[in-house]
């Protein structure tokens, strides 16, 4: 664009930047999201500014052979120093604009989990060569186009020796590009995610170049395109911005559900809504930009920009005042929206009505002129017919001509009014505000109903950005605190293939179960087909919502729930319970669990059941081999694992209650190798106590005393801002126990008695959350091979229940540490350091690619020369042919596919057609820079077609048209 138009005006920059960022800024201000969540907008802005300043600096260099290329080479060196060499320049340049403060745990954010500086470095590093590669290709595009048309022309050359020059040339380039792409696909692409992201900027352009070449390899393919791709490309910005909020929900972690149980239909409907809204948004954005930022009026652009900034500041001040007065609710928001909308509508009408009227008058005059011309033309036809005594006088068209004669004068006032659509009736003036008010009202009611039904903020979403979400902030309903813990254990196993969309729909519709779909890789699908594996999910609230009378002493007290400040509140009835949909129970993948646990430590204390749960959490964090058989590790030993550098999981072997008390006391006082208390402690036990210390009455009393001490330790940990989880023993398969002592002492009946005892003596009430083991094991009891332990996938369900409980368990630790509602004073995280992804060796490789692409004039960075090597040698041999019909190729460049020898024939006609400045430096290449070169190039192309200009003209109508078609 800059090369063709030489438009470096401030208006152009402003229009592009506002086009890219306007919607993102409005979404950030409206929803309270960080700007980096929509990272494509700052990345595109950076790319545009990089291109703009490169082209504007000494813009007269752009029209010399090497001037622009030297500027681009300088840009490549700057990119190399900023991102490929760890000199600290990136941090130095961005420190004034980006915060280097690492967010605390209460400020965990999907957009910038490790702080703004690292997030921007990470995003820019992944794409830091992308714009430059595109610029190099664009600079060489005319040469690439000429070379490709030459290869097309080779196919029509007469002579058996060279008839396949074009096809072979294309095949050689294609093989080279495909081979490079294959190396990328079998090498860097298969690396772990972080390793691949570090290597992506150096190899990611290879498949793109391959696609571009193969996509345009023949004239017929270049002449056609898919309308769907064109539509998606023209709306890509709006689709990207809106998919966070329309297609997906909960900050991109789940899909919006309209038809529960019909995933394919739901995805189709939501996708159509997304495309429709994206189309409307782009149209509105385009109209707003054209209206407020005209490309030919810089003063009006500046005035519009200042007005826009003023409006944003004013609305922000109003929202801050409403928040301070506690008036943020749906009614207030709707009233302000309607009032401001009406004022904005009236302001726009007042500012643009005169301009609109004048434009309409101009249109009316143009219509009048066209009518006059049509009338005079028809009148001449009529006079000709009269002179020739033609029968056309009898034709009914004479009436039309008479009518046109009367229309040749000035337009009447009614005609002008109809052209201008200037209906100034009260209905026309008041209808837009009324329609807008109705739309706001309907949207508000829909939003309110959705919030009450299922869309309200969960603790996870309210803490995701260190703030309450919009719905939580307008007080549509209170946050769901620990009340969700009442329903967290409410699930079931169903014999459904969770890897099938169809079966997941059945799971939702017929079994009332959804949320946990697990990983559907090849191994899990084979296991489902061979063993009929079951799927775990949370039961719908209407089927699972407990009532006070339904609580049992063997599980968490369902008649009591803990409020956000961890006090006990009585749930009066079924209607007071939140729904499972409001709690957002669902399968949590590794990324989401990592975000929840970032910078945290969790300690598991207990027997082998607790150890199995520990291994399940490790598997959820990506250690797929956790819990596997390993004879080299002692059975009863402590385990410590670190994930992602800042997530620590510990397991401490404590089979008896007295051992658990000792371990918890060590954690409380920072002993046992721990300098600070953990964020979460998961405790489980009772099986070994039942087996070894439950024989006599004295043992009973001693064990009861230990249970009370255990409850006291849990309370002490909670007072020190440590969330606690009590893991009740899983269901015992009595018949599978391997000796009589176990079948007598620790059978299921005895363990049920032990569960009741722990609940009565206060352990369950002392814990922040109770993970009920029998909930996810009673239906799988026959699979317990030794009566106690279960297959890994059973414990995986327990790990998912625990992962969903992280939403409020880890939020509680932050809330308590800050004294309630504030930010945590605990230690901040140590983020990755900007610069660690730099790779000077791969950066040097990219500089070599840049050198080849720029100074060897090849948009495919050297791959085009593969074809030129073959064509030059083949043409030299073919030129000696005795075939009289063969064109011997005496003209310079006839058989040349060397990109550096195609510069003149590509750029000189382009400059002539677009009336660009004369190319300086052509004499250095031995070329001509006169006005006749374009025709020489056409003659050369026509010669390649195997005939003279006249012969080709007879087939195509003209030499110019034939050349354009080729």
Short mmCIF file of C-alpha atoms in Angstrom, two decimals, residues 488-494 513 515-519 534-538 585-588 593 612-617 619-620 727 730 769 771-780 790-805:
data_model
loop_
_atom_site.label_atom_id
_atom_site.label_comp_id
_atom_site.label_asym_id
_atom_site.label_seq_id
_atom_site.Cartn_x
_atom_site.Cartn_y
_atom_site.Cartn_z
CA UNK A 488 -19.04 -30.90 44.24
CA UNK A 489 -19.34 -34.56 45.25
CA UNK A 490 -22.65 -35.00 43.43
CA UNK A 491 -21.80 -37.04 40.37
CA UNK A 492 -22.08 -40.47 38.86
CA UNK A 493 -20.44 -42.91 36.47
CA UNK A 494 -22.22 -43.64 33.20
CA UNK A 513 -24.55 -35.89 33.61
CA UNK A 515 -18.85 -31.68 32.70
CA UNK A 516 -16.21 -34.40 32.91
CA UNK A 517 -15.30 -35.64 29.47
CA UNK A 518 -11.66 -36.47 30.06
CA UNK A 519 -8.94 -36.68 27.46
CA UNK A 534 -17.18 -45.46 32.29
CA UNK A 535 -17.28 -41.68 32.31
CA UNK A 536 -17.67 -39.48 35.36
CA UNK A 537 -19.73 -36.33 35.38
CA UNK A 538 -21.65 -34.03 37.67
CA UNK A 585 -18.25 -28.02 37.36
CA UNK A 586 -16.37 -29.37 34.38
CA UNK A 587 -13.27 -31.22 33.32
CA UNK A 588 -10.18 -29.18 34.16
CA UNK A 593 -5.09 -26.60 36.76
CA UNK A 612 -3.34 -42.63 45.02
CA UNK A 613 -5.17 -39.29 45.01
CA UNK A 614 -1.78 -37.53 44.99
CA UNK A 615 -0.74 -39.51 41.92
CA UNK A 616 -4.04 -38.63 40.22
CA UNK A 617 -3.39 -34.91 40.74
CA UNK A 619 -1.39 -37.04 36.24
CA UNK A 620 -3.81 -34.12 35.88
CA UNK A 727 -10.48 -37.12 52.13
CA UNK A 730 -13.03 -44.86 49.61
CA UNK A 769 -13.82 -29.05 52.00
CA UNK A 771 -13.76 -34.97 49.33
CA UNK A 772 -16.13 -37.90 49.71
CA UNK A 773 -14.31 -41.07 48.62
CA UNK A 774 -17.40 -43.34 48.42
CA UNK A 775 -19.03 -40.89 45.98
CA UNK A 776 -16.76 -41.84 43.08
CA UNK A 777 -15.92 -45.41 44.17
CA UNK A 778 -19.15 -47.10 45.30
CA UNK A 779 -20.23 -47.76 41.71
CA UNK A 780 -16.78 -49.13 40.85
CA UNK A 790 -8.77 -48.85 42.53
CA UNK A 791 -7.68 -48.37 38.91
CA UNK A 792 -6.07 -44.99 38.14
CA UNK A 793 -9.07 -43.60 36.23
CA UNK A 794 -11.21 -43.89 39.38
CA UNK A 795 -8.84 -41.65 41.31
CA UNK A 796 -8.71 -39.33 38.31
CA UNK A 797 -12.36 -38.54 38.99
CA UNK A 798 -11.46 -37.66 42.58
CA UNK A 799 -8.69 -35.41 41.27
CA UNK A 800 -11.19 -33.62 39.04
CA UNK A 801 -13.53 -33.03 41.99
CA UNK A 802 -10.60 -31.59 43.92
CA UNK A 803 -9.53 -29.46 40.92
CA UNK A 804 -13.00 -27.91 40.73
CA UNK A 805 -12.82 -27.22 44.48
#
